Amino acid sequence: RTMLFREEVLRLLEDLEVAWPPSAYNVISKNCCHFSDELCRRLGVGPIPSWLLNLSNTGKAVKAVGNAVCCRAPAVATGAMVVVCRSKSLT
């Protein structure tokens, strides 16, 4: 239970609306779990349970190292299949 007054909560929500615009949403690094965690902390009720953030933290780790993406493409001259690999960063 928060110790903030109603007006303080409304002001907090207005601040969060500016800090968390829909255009800034990122499924790995700025999602609904991160928003909920920040809201709870700013309400003074503590963080959300850490297990709720574990999946996105795992996603951040994968993003940090990158991801090898392999594609099969036909070789134009011979018609044979070749494998083309490139490093791709997850966004």
Short mmCIF file of N, CA and C in Angstrom, two decimals:
data_model
loop_
_atom_site.label_atom_id
_atom_site.label_comp_id
_atom_site.label_asym_id
_atom_site.label_seq_id
_atom_site.Cartn_x
_atom_site.Cartn_y
_atom_site.Cartn_z
N ARG A 1 0.85 -1.17 0.00
CA ARG A 1 0.00 0.00 0.00
C ARG A 1 0.89 1.24 0.00
N THR A 2 0.58 2.18 -0.88
CA THR A 2 1.40 3.38 -0.98
C THR A 2 1.01 4.41 0.08
N MET A 3 1.97 5.20 0.44
CA MET A 3 1.73 6.27 1.40
C MET A 3 1.47 7.60 0.67
N LEU A 4 1.48 7.57 -0.68
CA LEU A 4 1.25 8.78 -1.45
C LEU A 4 -0.22 9.17 -1.43
N PHE A 5 -0.46 10.46 -1.49
CA PHE A 5 -1.84 10.95 -1.60
C PHE A 5 -2.31 10.81 -3.05
N ARG A 6 -3.61 10.84 -3.22
CA ARG A 6 -4.22 10.67 -4.54
C ARG A 6 -3.60 11.62 -5.57
N GLU A 7 -3.43 12.87 -5.21
CA GLU A 7 -2.88 13.88 -6.12
C GLU A 7 -1.44 13.53 -6.51
N GLU A 8 -0.68 12.98 -5.56
CA GLU A 8 0.70 12.58 -5.84
C GLU A 8 0.75 11.41 -6.81
N VAL A 9 -0.18 10.49 -6.65
CA VAL A 9 -0.25 9.34 -7.56
C VAL A 9 -0.61 9.82 -8.96
N LEU A 10 -1.56 10.73 -9.07
CA LEU A 10 -1.94 11.26 -10.37
C LEU A 10 -0.76 11.98 -11.03
N ARG A 11 -0.01 12.76 -10.26
CA ARG A 11 1.17 13.45 -10.78
C ARG A 11 2.22 12.44 -11.23
N LEU A 12 2.40 11.39 -10.44
CA LEU A 12 3.34 10.34 -10.79
C LEU A 12 2.96 9.69 -12.12
N LEU A 13 1.69 9.40 -12.30
CA LEU A 13 1.22 8.79 -13.55
C LEU A 13 1.43 9.73 -14.74
N GLU A 14 1.25 11.01 -14.53
CA GLU A 14 1.53 11.98 -15.59
C GLU A 14 3.01 11.98 -15.96
N ASP A 15 3.88 11.92 -14.95
CA ASP A 15 5.32 11.86 -15.18
C ASP A 15 5.70 10.59 -15.95
N LEU A 16 5.11 9.47 -15.55
CA LEU A 16 5.40 8.20 -16.22
C LEU A 16 4.88 8.19 -17.65
N GLU A 17 3.78 8.88 -17.90
CA GLU A 17 3.24 8.96 -19.26
C GLU A 17 4.25 9.62 -20.20
N VAL A 18 4.96 10.63 -19.67
CA VAL A 18 6.00 11.31 -20.47
C VAL A 18 7.23 10.42 -20.62
N ALA A 19 7.64 9.77 -19.54
CA ALA A 19 8.85 8.94 -19.54
C ALA A 19 8.67 7.62 -20.29
N TRP A 20 7.44 7.17 -20.46
CA TRP A 20 7.17 5.88 -21.08
C TRP A 20 6.22 6.02 -22.27
N PRO A 21 6.58 6.76 -23.31
CA PRO A 21 5.69 6.89 -24.47
C PRO A 21 5.61 5.56 -25.23
N PRO A 22 4.51 5.31 -25.89
CA PRO A 22 4.37 4.05 -26.65
C PRO A 22 5.51 3.84 -27.65
N SER A 23 6.02 4.89 -28.21
CA SER A 23 7.10 4.76 -29.20
C SER A 23 8.40 4.23 -28.59
N ALA A 24 8.56 4.31 -27.28
CA ALA A 24 9.77 3.84 -26.61
C ALA A 24 9.67 2.38 -26.18
N TYR A 25 8.52 1.76 -26.40
CA TYR A 25 8.33 0.37 -25.98
C TYR A 25 9.33 -0.54 -26.68
N ASN A 26 9.92 -1.44 -25.93
CA ASN A 26 10.82 -2.44 -26.47
C ASN A 26 10.56 -3.73 -25.72
N VAL A 27 10.26 -4.78 -26.43
CA VAL A 27 9.86 -6.04 -25.81
C VAL A 27 10.94 -6.60 -24.88
N ILE A 28 12.21 -6.22 -25.12
CA ILE A 28 13.30 -6.75 -24.29
C ILE A 28 13.70 -5.78 -23.18
N SER A 29 13.84 -4.51 -23.51
CA SER A 29 14.46 -3.60 -22.54
C SER A 29 13.54 -2.56 -21.91
N LYS A 30 12.36 -2.38 -22.45
CA LYS A 30 11.45 -1.37 -21.87
C LYS A 30 10.01 -1.82 -22.12
N ASN A 31 9.60 -2.82 -21.35
CA ASN A 31 8.28 -3.41 -21.56
C ASN A 31 7.38 -3.19 -20.34
N CYS A 32 6.25 -3.86 -20.32
CA CYS A 32 5.27 -3.66 -19.25
C CYS A 32 5.82 -4.07 -17.88
N CYS A 33 6.70 -5.06 -17.85
CA CYS A 33 7.30 -5.46 -16.56
C CYS A 33 8.21 -4.37 -16.03
N HIS A 34 8.99 -3.76 -16.90
CA HIS A 34 9.87 -2.67 -16.48
C HIS A 34 9.04 -1.47 -16.01
N PHE A 35 7.95 -1.20 -16.73
CA PHE A 35 7.07 -0.10 -16.32
C PHE A 35 6.49 -0.38 -14.93
N SER A 36 5.99 -1.59 -14.74
CA SER A 36 5.40 -1.96 -13.45
C SER A 36 6.41 -1.85 -12.32
N ASP A 37 7.65 -2.26 -12.60
CA ASP A 37 8.70 -2.17 -11.60
C ASP A 37 8.96 -0.71 -11.22
N GLU A 38 9.08 0.15 -12.23
CA GLU A 38 9.32 1.56 -11.93
C GLU A 38 8.14 2.18 -11.19
N LEU A 39 6.93 1.85 -11.60
CA LEU A 39 5.74 2.38 -10.93
C LEU A 39 5.72 1.97 -9.46
N CYS A 40 5.93 0.71 -9.19
CA CYS A 40 5.92 0.22 -7.80
C CYS A 40 7.00 0.89 -6.95
N ARG A 41 8.19 1.02 -7.52
CA ARG A 41 9.28 1.67 -6.79
C ARG A 41 8.94 3.12 -6.48
N ARG A 42 8.38 3.82 -7.47
CA ARG A 42 8.05 5.23 -7.26
C ARG A 42 6.84 5.42 -6.36
N LEU A 43 6.00 4.41 -6.27
CA LEU A 43 4.88 4.45 -5.31
C LEU A 43 5.38 4.18 -3.89
N GLY A 44 6.62 3.70 -3.79
CA GLY A 44 7.19 3.42 -2.48
C GLY A 44 6.83 2.07 -1.92
N VAL A 45 6.41 1.15 -2.79
CA VAL A 45 6.02 -0.18 -2.31
C VAL A 45 7.06 -1.25 -2.65
N GLY A 46 8.20 -0.83 -3.18
CA GLY A 46 9.27 -1.77 -3.50
C GLY A 46 9.17 -2.29 -4.92
N PRO A 47 10.17 -3.05 -5.34
CA PRO A 47 10.20 -3.57 -6.71
C PRO A 47 9.23 -4.72 -6.91
N ILE A 48 8.96 -5.02 -8.17
CA ILE A 48 8.17 -6.22 -8.47
C ILE A 48 9.08 -7.43 -8.24
N PRO A 49 8.52 -8.63 -8.12
CA PRO A 49 9.37 -9.82 -7.91
C PRO A 49 10.38 -9.98 -9.05
N SER A 50 11.60 -10.32 -8.70
CA SER A 50 12.69 -10.39 -9.69
C SER A 50 12.41 -11.41 -10.80
N TRP A 51 11.68 -12.46 -10.50
CA TRP A 51 11.42 -13.47 -11.52
C TRP A 51 10.61 -12.90 -12.68
N LEU A 52 9.87 -11.83 -12.44
CA LEU A 52 9.11 -11.22 -13.53
C LEU A 52 10.02 -10.55 -14.56
N LEU A 53 11.19 -10.11 -14.12
CA LEU A 53 12.13 -9.46 -15.03
C LEU A 53 13.16 -10.43 -15.60
N ASN A 54 13.20 -11.66 -15.12
CA ASN A 54 14.23 -12.61 -15.56
C ASN A 54 14.21 -12.86 -17.06
N LEU A 55 13.06 -13.03 -17.66
CA LEU A 55 13.00 -13.33 -19.08
C LEU A 55 13.55 -12.18 -19.91
N SER A 56 13.16 -10.95 -19.58
CA SER A 56 13.68 -9.82 -20.35
C SER A 56 15.17 -9.62 -20.09
N ASN A 57 15.64 -9.92 -18.89
CA ASN A 57 17.08 -9.84 -18.62
C ASN A 57 17.84 -10.87 -19.46
N THR A 58 17.26 -12.03 -19.64
CA THR A 58 17.86 -13.04 -20.51
C THR A 58 17.89 -12.53 -21.94
N GLY A 59 16.81 -11.90 -22.36
CA GLY A 59 16.77 -11.31 -23.70
C GLY A 59 17.83 -10.24 -23.89
N LYS A 60 18.06 -9.43 -22.87
CA LYS A 60 19.11 -8.41 -22.94
C LYS A 60 20.47 -9.05 -23.12
N ALA A 61 20.72 -10.15 -22.43
CA ALA A 61 22.00 -10.83 -22.53
C ALA A 61 22.21 -11.38 -23.95
N VAL A 62 21.17 -11.95 -24.52
CA VAL A 62 21.26 -12.46 -25.89
C VAL A 62 21.51 -11.32 -26.86
N LYS A 63 20.83 -10.22 -26.66
CA LYS A 63 21.00 -9.06 -27.54
C LYS A 63 22.42 -8.53 -27.45
N ALA A 64 23.00 -8.53 -26.26
CA ALA A 64 24.34 -7.99 -26.06
C ALA A 64 25.39 -8.78 -26.84
N VAL A 65 25.21 -10.08 -26.97
CA VAL A 65 26.18 -10.89 -27.69
C VAL A 65 25.88 -10.98 -29.17
N GLY A 66 24.69 -10.64 -29.57
CA GLY A 66 24.31 -10.73 -30.97
C GLY A 66 23.76 -12.10 -31.27
N ASN A 67 23.39 -12.29 -32.49
CA ASN A 67 22.78 -13.55 -32.88
C ASN A 67 23.21 -13.88 -34.30
N ALA A 68 23.70 -15.09 -34.50
CA ALA A 68 24.08 -15.51 -35.85
C ALA A 68 22.82 -15.96 -36.57
N VAL A 69 22.58 -15.35 -37.69
CA VAL A 69 21.41 -15.68 -38.48
C VAL A 69 21.89 -16.29 -39.78
N CYS A 70 21.49 -17.49 -40.06
CA CYS A 70 21.90 -18.17 -41.29
C CYS A 70 20.73 -18.24 -42.25
N CYS A 71 21.06 -17.99 -43.49
CA CYS A 71 20.03 -18.02 -44.53
C CYS A 71 20.51 -18.91 -45.66
N ARG A 72 19.60 -19.63 -46.26
CA ARG A 72 19.93 -20.43 -47.44
C ARG A 72 19.49 -19.63 -48.66
N ALA A 73 20.42 -19.50 -49.58
CA ALA A 73 20.12 -18.75 -50.80
C ALA A 73 20.67 -19.52 -51.99
N PRO A 74 19.94 -19.56 -53.09
CA PRO A 74 20.45 -20.28 -54.27
C PRO A 74 21.60 -19.50 -54.89
N ALA A 75 22.65 -20.21 -55.28
CA ALA A 75 23.75 -19.58 -56.01
C ALA A 75 23.24 -19.29 -57.41
N VAL A 76 23.38 -18.08 -57.87
CA VAL A 76 22.80 -17.66 -59.14
C VAL A 76 23.37 -18.44 -60.31
N ALA A 77 24.69 -18.60 -60.37
CA ALA A 77 25.33 -19.22 -61.53
C ALA A 77 25.05 -20.71 -61.63
N THR A 78 25.07 -21.42 -60.50
CA THR A 78 24.99 -22.88 -60.55
C THR A 78 23.64 -23.43 -60.12
N GLY A 79 22.85 -22.66 -59.44
CA GLY A 79 21.58 -23.16 -58.94
C GLY A 79 21.74 -23.96 -57.66
N ALA A 80 22.99 -24.14 -57.19
CA ALA A 80 23.25 -24.88 -55.95
C ALA A 80 22.86 -24.01 -54.75
N MET A 81 22.62 -24.67 -53.64
CA MET A 81 22.30 -23.93 -52.41
C MET A 81 23.59 -23.57 -51.69
N VAL A 82 23.68 -22.35 -51.25
CA VAL A 82 24.81 -21.93 -50.43
C VAL A 82 24.27 -21.41 -49.11
N VAL A 83 25.07 -21.48 -48.08
CA VAL A 83 24.67 -20.97 -46.77
C VAL A 83 25.40 -19.66 -46.54
N VAL A 84 24.64 -18.63 -46.27
CA VAL A 84 25.21 -17.32 -46.00
C VAL A 84 24.90 -16.99 -44.55
N CYS A 85 25.94 -16.74 -43.77
CA CYS A 85 25.73 -16.39 -42.37
C CYS A 85 26.19 -14.97 -42.13
N ARG A 86 25.46 -14.28 -41.29
CA ARG A 86 25.83 -12.93 -40.91
C ARG A 86 25.45 -12.73 -39.47
N SER A 87 26.09 -11.82 -38.83
CA SER A 87 25.76 -11.49 -37.44
C SER A 87 24.65 -10.47 -37.46
N LYS A 88 23.64 -10.69 -36.65
CA LYS A 88 22.51 -9.78 -36.61
C LYS A 88 22.20 -9.44 -35.16
N SER A 89 22.07 -8.18 -34.88
CA SER A 89 21.73 -7.76 -33.54
C SER A 89 20.22 -7.76 -33.40
N LEU A 90 19.71 -8.30 -32.30
CA LEU A 90 18.27 -8.29 -32.04
C LEU A 90 17.84 -6.91 -31.60
N THR A 91 16.74 -6.44 -32.12
CA THR A 91 16.23 -5.14 -31.67
C THR A 91 14.84 -5.27 -31.16
#
